[in-house]
């Protein structure tokens, strides 16, 4: 195991630790080379998983990736893993980058141009459809894999040490359970909610459900909103995802269990979360935090870009990217953004496809692609305009760059809300963008007299100040699960209780019955005694 | 910060890690030398705290210990700290080793000889009295300290970075809050319960309350017992400890708060717990686990003892110690233990004071004191007979020695229960001890064909297999709290909510009202419509 110490950027790294890193690089630690079955989620989740896989490969572990025959993202052949391809009839829309770009653009159109109740309903229905289709396809892929007896024989004979999977779409959890492997999750989302909700108590009074757009300090109205979104999560779980996976579970595992229980039974949860970002909340001993595991120091920029960045002088640079999913923005939005940038004294590097906006200033460089991490780590970078995807967010935290959020879809709104609550970002609605407020927001987050910059530096310092780097932590616990065939001692089995037993409804009913009985008995005794006394008094009086 | 890697005993330490340790020893890491105010709990808790203090001192931090003028355990002068002595009228009985030895012996007498309901009640009353007296004296000491204006001036001027305290008796939490210092707890117990109960959700369906003597798998009767003991904990909190500390809190802090809330507001909880020992349960991001932080490799034994141990041959040695609190056992108990030992093929080293038992075998060596850690780490040691104090337990786990528990008082019963549940110990009632069962129990835990030995080895391996040693983890987070003036981002403030808001009673009442109203409205509408229909039908028929 390689242990490196994440020193905060303000402290110079200790010379002996530097030496250690070099030595460990020269003599890699003797660790049991593991044999890992990987069942990733396709699409953008794969990017995260692949980072973990490259590191595992570098540390000498052997990896077998289960992928579908229609995968857009997961290559069949790669130097760091071998793969098993499961033939499926077609990819789900969520895994199809072209469809997702269309869907995003359609959402923007509805929000910016149409703004009718009918179109909003259409959008919500389409989102639920997307989710349902992706879960159906995940369950089907697991079913196809498990029906292939030869493949199952091969997987059983391979003697894997564990199943590493992402439970956002839970085919991997089903296959891992069938093969009786210890399951380690690379997780932020499970089938219906944020991962913690499945295993740690989550009082809705201060734990926001995803989509509720409330912080951990809730007004009464906020709490109602949070309950509503929790209701939606319950509906997705009971109404959509459990039924979708039940077929394959009934056939190959146990009709008495369900996908939610299988996820709850995972040995370790490598959570893509850091509490500098997420609100503090109850957790469990088998949750390992690796938020920011994808981050690394920046490399020098290409010469041309470096020259542009240097030309910004003392004002520095603003970097903008709305992620790789979105093809191009609507022209009217691009015009506003370009105009807002043109008013800044900073230079701007903008990852932009589509038509060049007419309002583009001389200070703005449009690029098809940008080395995001290297730009964010550049000393001249002053602000990051982002859609709020976790990758970019953690890179900005790592390098201490305050953000302007223009969230588009899914969890991006909730992500930006967390950063705003921590005082390191401003958020604007991309579908109601105006020039003046956008320039003002950018000026604010870069203003030395305003708290954003200092808050972000503090946040970055906290993020770096951990005994183990997030990636080292993740790898340690993955290897731990291999050494000990799981992590049973860190995992409760309380989820196996029926809900009324877990919540002590049985005990409370009994205690209530006893209390009420005692009260009634006392009352009746008093009544009987009172009557007897009255009779005696009457007799005496007579 | 010094980072060393705890390699499991079965894996040879990596040569570079060994080199690192040597290098770090030669060039200690540059870390901000902190200034720490320490407010320990007297008595056996001090032993634990002192181990932490010695390590902090070694890493260059400056320590000021607040002690009472009547302290038996905490020296006024020590090379590793300076002290502030608060004059108090007298020590509480709990802090008086002589009284505690008497109390323990009296308990044994009641359990072994008297066994009458009256004497059991006397014992319970005395236990509660002990607790109450100790809390009163802790609150008074804080009051005396805070009334001393000169002392407070001096402490304020000293510019401490944090308050390190043990909240078992909570005077330190009061003083830390008054001085507005970040508070770090060295904790397993708070004023009324196990520490987690104050900050992490603790469903009573699988989290045992201390004293309940149930595991995390509870029958219905177990759950009732658990509720009963939770009731006792609530009574201690509301009936005893809150009122005792309220005087000093009213006077110096804020009449609207209480001791429980002050404890809940601590920045970091260094928990003397490891989940190889404790049942898995919900936790919080600001809880740091350091169970076993006191453990260290064994040193060679004194020559005479080594010769005795070596003379045991292949059978090995049994080590027995019932802790330093107990003066001597009752003679009738000692006779049974000696006779049971005499039947073993092993040699026995027994820490024993008082009369020499007549049944003592040739194989048993009585000693006044024994180097417990060095004996437990000796390769010839096969079993440990213990009262179940945490110090000895963690040393036995560290060295992988199965245990026979003879618990006497307080948490020792619950501690041994956890070890029995993990299959690494047997437990006997010291007050109903018989020769045959004791020999059998000892034979069982040493028997290679029985699971105890292997379970203990597995447990020990798990305990060692952490990315950071427990002590390094504790020190890292203590220094973290100094660098960042607390750990606000890891701590929820949900405890500040009123209970009905925390448990969403307000929202649930509203939702229930809405549901009932809708139902009633629907019912009434149906009724009205029904009647109207009936009338129409009748009219038609007429």
mmCIF file of C-alpha atoms in Angstrom, chain B residues 237-517:
data_model
loop_
_atom_site.group_PDB
_atom_site.id
_atom_site.type_symbol
_atom_site.label_atom_id
_atom_site.label_comp_id
_atom_site.label_asym_id
_atom_site.label_seq_id
_atom_site.Cartn_x
_atom_site.Cartn_y
_atom_site.Cartn_z
ATOM 1 C CA UNK B 237 -29.429 13.223 32.281
ATOM 2 C CA UNK B 238 -32.580 15.167 33.150
ATOM 3 C CA UNK B 239 -32.864 14.238 36.833
ATOM 4 C CA UNK B 240 -29.246 14.400 37.948
ATOM 5 C CA UNK B 241 -26.575 15.789 35.676
ATOM 6 C CA UNK B 242 -28.298 18.718 33.913
ATOM 7 C CA UNK B 243 -29.454 20.277 37.208
ATOM 8 C CA UNK B 244 -25.999 19.794 38.772
ATOM 9 C CA UNK B 245 -24.183 21.753 36.049
ATOM 10 C CA UNK B 246 -26.948 24.316 35.500
ATOM 11 C CA UNK B 247 -25.781 26.631 38.313
ATOM 12 C CA UNK B 248 -22.358 27.314 36.839
ATOM 13 C CA UNK B 249 -23.807 27.466 33.295
ATOM 14 C CA UNK B 250 -26.441 30.017 34.366
ATOM 15 C CA UNK B 251 -23.824 32.140 36.064
ATOM 16 C CA UNK B 252 -21.066 32.071 33.468
ATOM 17 C CA UNK B 253 -22.414 30.956 30.098
ATOM 18 C CA UNK B 254 -26.075 31.169 29.163
ATOM 19 C CA UNK B 255 -29.169 30.141 31.138
ATOM 20 C CA UNK B 256 -30.752 29.021 27.850
ATOM 21 C CA UNK B 257 -28.266 26.234 27.344
ATOM 22 C CA UNK B 258 -27.409 23.137 29.368
ATOM 23 C CA UNK B 259 -24.540 20.733 29.853
ATOM 24 C CA UNK B 260 -25.857 18.238 27.304
ATOM 25 C CA UNK B 261 -25.995 20.888 24.546
ATOM 26 C CA UNK B 262 -22.524 22.124 25.447
ATOM 27 C CA UNK B 263 -21.168 18.590 25.063
ATOM 28 C CA UNK B 264 -23.032 18.184 21.761
ATOM 29 C CA UNK B 265 -21.342 21.355 20.511
ATOM 30 C CA UNK B 266 -17.799 19.940 20.813
ATOM 31 C CA UNK B 267 -15.759 20.245 17.622
ATOM 32 C CA UNK B 268 -14.195 16.804 17.535
ATOM 33 C CA UNK B 269 -14.838 13.546 19.350
ATOM 34 C CA UNK B 270 -11.740 11.392 19.741
ATOM 35 C CA UNK B 271 -13.616 8.217 20.520
ATOM 36 C CA UNK B 272 -11.806 5.482 22.470
ATOM 37 C CA UNK B 273 -13.536 2.876 20.336
ATOM 38 C CA UNK B 274 -12.618 0.536 17.492
ATOM 39 C CA UNK B 275 -15.300 -1.276 15.534
ATOM 40 C CA UNK B 276 -13.493 -4.586 15.850
ATOM 41 C CA UNK B 277 -14.739 -4.265 19.435
ATOM 42 C CA UNK B 278 -17.881 -2.098 19.294
ATOM 43 C CA UNK B 279 -20.998 -3.092 17.338
ATOM 44 C CA UNK B 280 -21.273 -1.098 14.099
ATOM 45 C CA UNK B 281 -23.587 1.889 14.517
ATOM 46 C CA UNK B 282 -24.345 5.300 13.027
ATOM 47 C CA UNK B 283 -21.664 7.881 13.596
ATOM 48 C CA UNK B 284 -20.886 11.479 12.601
ATOM 49 C CA UNK B 285 -18.200 13.126 10.463
ATOM 50 C CA UNK B 286 -16.610 14.791 13.512
ATOM 51 C CA UNK B 287 -16.062 11.494 15.342
ATOM 52 C CA UNK B 288 -12.493 10.168 15.109
ATOM 53 C CA UNK B 289 -11.875 6.607 16.242
ATOM 54 C CA UNK B 290 -8.766 5.980 18.319
ATOM 55 C CA UNK B 291 -9.647 2.730 20.107
ATOM 56 C CA UNK B 292 -6.378 1.069 21.080
ATOM 57 C CA UNK B 293 -4.390 4.317 20.941
ATOM 58 C CA UNK B 294 -2.697 3.264 24.176
ATOM 59 C CA UNK B 295 -1.274 0.050 22.703
ATOM 60 C CA UNK B 296 2.340 -0.462 21.826
ATOM 61 C CA UNK B 297 4.670 -3.362 21.012
ATOM 62 C CA UNK B 298 5.806 -5.394 24.008
ATOM 63 C CA UNK B 299 9.256 -5.052 25.562
ATOM 64 C CA UNK B 300 11.355 -7.956 26.890
ATOM 65 C CA UNK B 301 10.285 -9.260 30.306
ATOM 66 C CA UNK B 302 12.460 -9.020 33.431
ATOM 67 C CA UNK B 303 14.847 -12.022 33.486
ATOM 68 C CA UNK B 304 13.114 -13.861 36.323
ATOM 69 C CA UNK B 305 9.657 -13.550 34.768
ATOM 70 C CA UNK B 306 11.045 -14.529 31.360
ATOM 71 C CA UNK B 307 12.519 -17.685 32.897
ATOM 72 C CA UNK B 308 9.169 -18.556 34.475
ATOM 73 C CA UNK B 309 7.333 -17.951 31.206
ATOM 74 C CA UNK B 310 9.860 -20.016 29.237
ATOM 75 C CA UNK B 311 9.460 -22.872 31.711
ATOM 76 C CA UNK B 312 5.872 -23.280 30.478
ATOM 77 C CA UNK B 313 7.167 -25.122 27.396
ATOM 78 C CA UNK B 314 4.731 -25.702 24.559
ATOM 79 C CA UNK B 315 1.687 -25.225 26.839
ATOM 80 C CA UNK B 316 2.367 -21.535 27.297
ATOM 81 C CA UNK B 317 1.174 -19.068 29.900
ATOM 82 C CA UNK B 318 -2.095 -17.671 31.224
ATOM 83 C CA UNK B 319 -1.975 -14.066 32.472
ATOM 84 C CA UNK B 320 -4.469 -12.797 35.038
ATOM 85 C CA UNK B 321 -5.106 -9.271 36.301
ATOM 86 C CA UNK B 322 -8.336 -7.744 37.545
ATOM 87 C CA UNK B 323 -7.083 -4.170 37.256
ATOM 88 C CA UNK B 324 -5.521 -1.738 39.653
ATOM 89 C CA UNK B 325 -8.753 -0.562 41.289
ATOM 90 C CA UNK B 326 -9.530 -3.781 43.138
ATOM 91 C CA UNK B 327 -7.371 -4.247 46.245
ATOM 92 C CA UNK B 328 -7.823 -7.959 46.851
ATOM 93 C CA UNK B 329 -10.511 -10.484 45.993
ATOM 94 C CA UNK B 330 -12.611 -12.191 48.650
ATOM 95 C CA UNK B 331 -10.678 -15.277 49.920
ATOM 96 C CA UNK B 332 -13.403 -17.717 48.809
ATOM 97 C CA UNK B 333 -13.157 -16.396 45.245
ATOM 98 C CA UNK B 334 -9.353 -16.542 45.238
ATOM 99 C CA UNK B 335 -9.495 -20.169 46.409
ATOM 100 C CA UNK B 336 -11.681 -21.140 43.442
ATOM 101 C CA UNK B 337 -9.511 -19.293 40.926
ATOM 102 C CA UNK B 338 -6.301 -20.825 42.334
ATOM 103 C CA UNK B 339 -7.817 -24.318 42.228
ATOM 104 C CA UNK B 340 -8.976 -23.803 38.645
ATOM 105 C CA UNK B 341 -5.511 -22.618 37.594
ATOM 106 C CA UNK B 342 -3.898 -25.600 39.369
ATOM 107 C CA UNK B 343 -5.716 -27.977 36.994
ATOM 108 C CA UNK B 344 -4.200 -26.383 33.864
ATOM 109 C CA UNK B 345 -1.116 -27.701 32.048
ATOM 110 C CA UNK B 346 -0.161 -24.025 31.434
ATOM 111 C CA UNK B 347 1.851 -21.819 33.749
ATOM 112 C CA UNK B 348 -0.036 -18.861 35.244
ATOM 113 C CA UNK B 349 1.100 -15.340 36.162
ATOM 114 C CA UNK B 350 -1.474 -13.832 38.497
ATOM 115 C CA UNK B 351 -1.494 -10.278 39.745
ATOM 116 C CA UNK B 352 -2.793 -10.975 43.245
ATOM 117 C CA UNK B 353 -2.740 -9.073 46.520
ATOM 118 C CA UNK B 354 -4.045 -10.347 49.871
ATOM 119 C CA UNK B 355 -3.682 -13.770 51.382
ATOM 120 C CA UNK B 356 -2.130 -16.605 49.373
ATOM 121 C CA UNK B 357 -4.873 -19.094 48.447
ATOM 122 C CA UNK B 358 -4.472 -22.544 50.020
ATOM 123 C CA UNK B 359 -5.391 -24.212 46.718
ATOM 124 C CA UNK B 360 -2.555 -22.538 44.791
ATOM 125 C CA UNK B 361 -0.854 -24.903 42.314
ATOM 126 C CA UNK B 362 2.838 -25.178 41.541
ATOM 127 C CA UNK B 363 2.179 -23.776 38.095
ATOM 128 C CA UNK B 364 0.942 -20.403 39.387
ATOM 129 C CA UNK B 365 3.109 -17.392 40.147
ATOM 130 C CA UNK B 366 1.569 -14.670 42.334
ATOM 131 C CA UNK B 367 2.853 -11.142 41.724
ATOM 132 C CA UNK B 368 1.982 -7.729 43.161
ATOM 133 C CA UNK B 369 2.353 -6.087 39.814
ATOM 134 C CA UNK B 370 2.922 -7.335 36.311
ATOM 135 C CA UNK B 371 4.143 -5.767 33.050
ATOM 136 C CA UNK B 372 0.776 -6.463 31.442
ATOM 137 C CA UNK B 373 1.489 -5.262 27.918
ATOM 138 C CA UNK B 374 4.846 -7.062 27.771
ATOM 139 C CA UNK B 375 3.287 -10.286 29.032
ATOM 140 C CA UNK B 376 0.335 -10.060 26.626
ATOM 141 C CA UNK B 377 2.759 -9.514 23.761
ATOM 142 C CA UNK B 378 4.910 -12.495 24.743
ATOM 143 C CA UNK B 379 4.721 -15.329 22.212
ATOM 144 C CA UNK B 380 4.128 -17.865 25.000
ATOM 145 C CA UNK B 381 0.982 -16.145 26.267
ATOM 146 C CA UNK B 382 -2.135 -18.168 25.479
ATOM 147 C CA UNK B 383 -4.954 -16.477 27.432
ATOM 148 C CA UNK B 384 -5.756 -13.415 29.492
ATOM 149 C CA UNK B 385 -8.050 -13.474 32.528
ATOM 150 C CA UNK B 386 -9.358 -9.922 32.864
ATOM 151 C CA UNK B 387 -12.020 -7.815 34.586
ATOM 152 C CA UNK B 388 -12.806 -6.216 31.218
ATOM 153 C CA UNK B 389 -11.334 -2.744 31.618
ATOM 154 C CA UNK B 390 -10.762 -1.147 28.235
ATOM 155 C CA UNK B 391 -7.009 -0.763 28.668
ATOM 156 C CA UNK B 392 -6.390 -4.481 29.128
ATOM 157 C CA UNK B 393 -8.942 -5.412 26.476
ATOM 158 C CA UNK B 394 -7.315 -3.317 23.789
ATOM 159 C CA UNK B 395 -3.867 -4.607 24.758
ATOM 160 C CA UNK B 396 -5.166 -8.164 24.398
ATOM 161 C CA UNK B 397 -6.737 -7.329 21.012
ATOM 162 C CA UNK B 398 -3.501 -5.652 19.917
ATOM 163 C CA UNK B 399 -1.508 -8.772 20.769
ATOM 164 C CA UNK B 400 -4.220 -11.236 19.721
ATOM 165 C CA UNK B 401 -4.773 -13.002 23.065
ATOM 166 C CA UNK B 402 -8.203 -14.599 23.724
ATOM 167 C CA UNK B 403 -9.826 -13.647 27.023
ATOM 168 C CA UNK B 404 -11.711 -15.030 29.983
ATOM 169 C CA UNK B 405 -13.734 -12.186 31.487
ATOM 170 C CA UNK B 406 -14.536 -11.819 35.178
ATOM 171 C CA UNK B 407 -16.231 -8.409 35.070
ATOM 172 C CA UNK B 408 -16.683 -6.562 38.373
ATOM 173 C CA UNK B 409 -18.280 -3.158 37.882
ATOM 174 C CA UNK B 410 -19.463 -0.356 35.534
ATOM 175 C CA UNK B 411 -18.891 -0.944 31.806
ATOM 176 C CA UNK B 412 -16.840 -4.116 32.298
ATOM 177 C CA UNK B 413 -19.904 -6.355 31.782
ATOM 178 C CA UNK B 414 -20.795 -4.614 28.514
ATOM 179 C CA UNK B 415 -17.186 -4.734 27.340
ATOM 180 C CA UNK B 416 -16.924 -8.486 27.893
ATOM 181 C CA UNK B 417 -20.314 -9.014 26.252
ATOM 182 C CA UNK B 418 -18.977 -7.404 23.060
ATOM 183 C CA UNK B 419 -15.933 -9.687 23.077
ATOM 184 C CA UNK B 420 -18.087 -12.754 23.688
ATOM 185 C CA UNK B 421 -20.356 -11.726 20.800
ATOM 186 C CA UNK B 422 -17.279 -11.536 18.547
ATOM 187 C CA UNK B 423 -16.293 -15.054 19.638
ATOM 188 C CA UNK B 424 -12.969 -14.088 21.214
ATOM 189 C CA UNK B 425 -13.824 -14.456 24.905
ATOM 190 C CA UNK B 426 -15.765 -16.411 27.488
ATOM 191 C CA UNK B 427 -17.323 -14.658 30.453
ATOM 192 C CA UNK B 428 -17.948 -16.004 33.977
ATOM 193 C CA UNK B 429 -19.632 -14.423 36.981
ATOM 194 C CA UNK B 430 -16.886 -13.746 39.483
ATOM 195 C CA UNK B 431 -19.396 -13.952 42.337
ATOM 196 C CA UNK B 432 -20.583 -17.438 41.390
ATOM 197 C CA UNK B 433 -17.289 -18.917 40.328
ATOM 198 C CA UNK B 434 -16.722 -22.711 40.414
ATOM 199 C CA UNK B 435 -13.483 -24.611 39.776
ATOM 200 C CA UNK B 436 -14.630 -26.964 37.032
ATOM 201 C CA UNK B 437 -16.358 -24.368 34.765
ATOM 202 C CA UNK B 438 -13.438 -21.968 35.095
ATOM 203 C CA UNK B 439 -10.869 -24.612 34.080
ATOM 204 C CA UNK B 440 -13.169 -25.623 31.224
ATOM 205 C CA UNK B 441 -13.594 -22.024 30.047
ATOM 206 C CA UNK B 442 -9.837 -21.478 30.056
ATOM 207 C CA UNK B 443 -9.210 -24.767 28.247
ATOM 208 C CA UNK B 444 -11.818 -23.817 25.636
ATOM 209 C CA UNK B 445 -10.408 -20.400 24.775
ATOM 210 C CA UNK B 446 -6.923 -21.908 24.351
ATOM 211 C CA UNK B 447 -8.112 -24.959 22.378
ATOM 212 C CA UNK B 448 -6.863 -24.847 18.803
ATOM 213 C CA UNK B 449 -9.917 -26.779 17.613
ATOM 214 C CA UNK B 450 -12.298 -24.185 19.089
ATOM 215 C CA UNK B 451 -12.835 -20.859 17.295
ATOM 216 C CA UNK B 452 -11.668 -18.437 20.042
ATOM 217 C CA UNK B 453 -7.982 -18.409 19.117
ATOM 218 C CA UNK B 454 -8.563 -17.979 15.387
ATOM 219 C CA UNK B 455 -11.276 -15.380 15.920
ATOM 220 C CA UNK B 456 -8.920 -13.398 18.125
ATOM 221 C CA UNK B 457 -6.127 -13.560 15.573
ATOM 222 C CA UNK B 458 -8.527 -12.329 12.908
ATOM 223 C CA UNK B 459 -9.731 -9.528 15.199
ATOM 224 C CA UNK B 460 -6.161 -8.508 15.961
ATOM 225 C CA UNK B 461 -5.316 -8.449 12.262
ATOM 226 C CA UNK B 462 -8.329 -6.226 11.558
ATOM 227 C CA UNK B 463 -7.416 -3.932 14.438
ATOM 228 C CA UNK B 464 -3.906 -3.437 13.069
ATOM 229 C CA UNK B 465 -5.002 -3.029 9.470
ATOM 230 C CA UNK B 466 -5.694 0.715 9.397
ATOM 231 C CA UNK B 467 -4.148 3.428 7.235
ATOM 232 C CA UNK B 468 -3.101 5.336 10.366
ATOM 233 C CA UNK B 469 -2.309 4.048 13.844
ATOM 234 C CA UNK B 470 -5.043 5.087 16.298
ATOM 235 C CA UNK B 471 -2.639 7.432 18.108
ATOM 236 C CA UNK B 472 -1.494 9.076 14.858
ATOM 237 C CA UNK B 473 -5.110 9.504 13.861
ATOM 238 C CA UNK B 474 -5.933 11.175 17.180
ATOM 239 C CA UNK B 475 -2.934 13.493 16.983
ATOM 240 C CA UNK B 476 -3.638 14.388 13.351
ATOM 241 C CA UNK B 477 -7.150 15.533 14.187
ATOM 242 C CA UNK B 478 -6.092 17.354 17.353
ATOM 243 C CA UNK B 479 -3.576 19.291 15.273
ATOM 244 C CA UNK B 480 -6.229 19.766 12.580
ATOM 245 C CA UNK B 481 -8.520 21.403 15.157
ATOM 246 C CA UNK B 482 -5.652 23.700 16.154
ATOM 247 C CA UNK B 483 -4.775 24.619 12.559
ATOM 248 C CA UNK B 484 -8.373 25.434 11.661
ATOM 249 C CA UNK B 485 -9.694 26.644 15.030
ATOM 250 C CA UNK B 486 -12.154 23.779 15.355
ATOM 251 C CA UNK B 487 -13.899 21.673 12.760
ATOM 252 C CA UNK B 488 -17.141 23.523 12.076
ATOM 253 C CA UNK B 489 -17.622 21.927 8.653
ATOM 254 C CA UNK B 490 -17.740 18.429 10.191
ATOM 255 C CA UNK B 491 -20.250 19.262 12.911
ATOM 256 C CA UNK B 492 -24.025 19.500 12.553
ATOM 257 C CA UNK B 493 -25.877 22.059 14.562
ATOM 258 C CA UNK B 494 -29.022 19.975 14.405
ATOM 259 C CA UNK B 495 -28.857 19.477 18.186
ATOM 260 C CA UNK B 496 -29.910 23.105 18.561
ATOM 261 C CA UNK B 497 -33.352 22.323 17.138
ATOM 262 C CA UNK B 498 -36.200 21.649 19.552
ATOM 263 C CA UNK B 499 -36.906 17.917 19.755
ATOM 264 C CA UNK B 500 -40.242 18.128 17.891
ATOM 265 C CA UNK B 501 -38.572 19.964 15.004
ATOM 266 C CA UNK B 502 -35.618 17.540 14.890
ATOM 267 C CA UNK B 503 -38.026 14.594 14.764
ATOM 268 C CA UNK B 504 -40.321 16.376 12.256
ATOM 269 C CA UNK B 505 -43.323 16.164 14.566
ATOM 270 C CA UNK B 506 -44.446 19.566 13.233
ATOM 271 C CA UNK B 507 -44.391 18.416 9.605
ATOM 272 C CA UNK B 508 -46.003 15.069 10.393
ATOM 273 C CA UNK B 509 -48.846 16.741 12.315
ATOM 274 C CA UNK B 510 -49.490 19.055 9.375
ATOM 275 C CA UNK B 511 -49.406 16.207 6.855
ATOM 276 C CA UNK B 512 -51.709 14.112 9.051
ATOM 277 C CA UNK B 513 -54.118 17.029 9.380
ATOM 278 C CA UNK B 514 -54.166 17.490 5.623
ATOM 279 C CA UNK B 515 -54.763 13.782 4.990
ATOM 280 C CA UNK B 516 -57.541 13.573 7.597
ATOM 281 C CA UNK B 517 -59.143 16.775 6.277
#
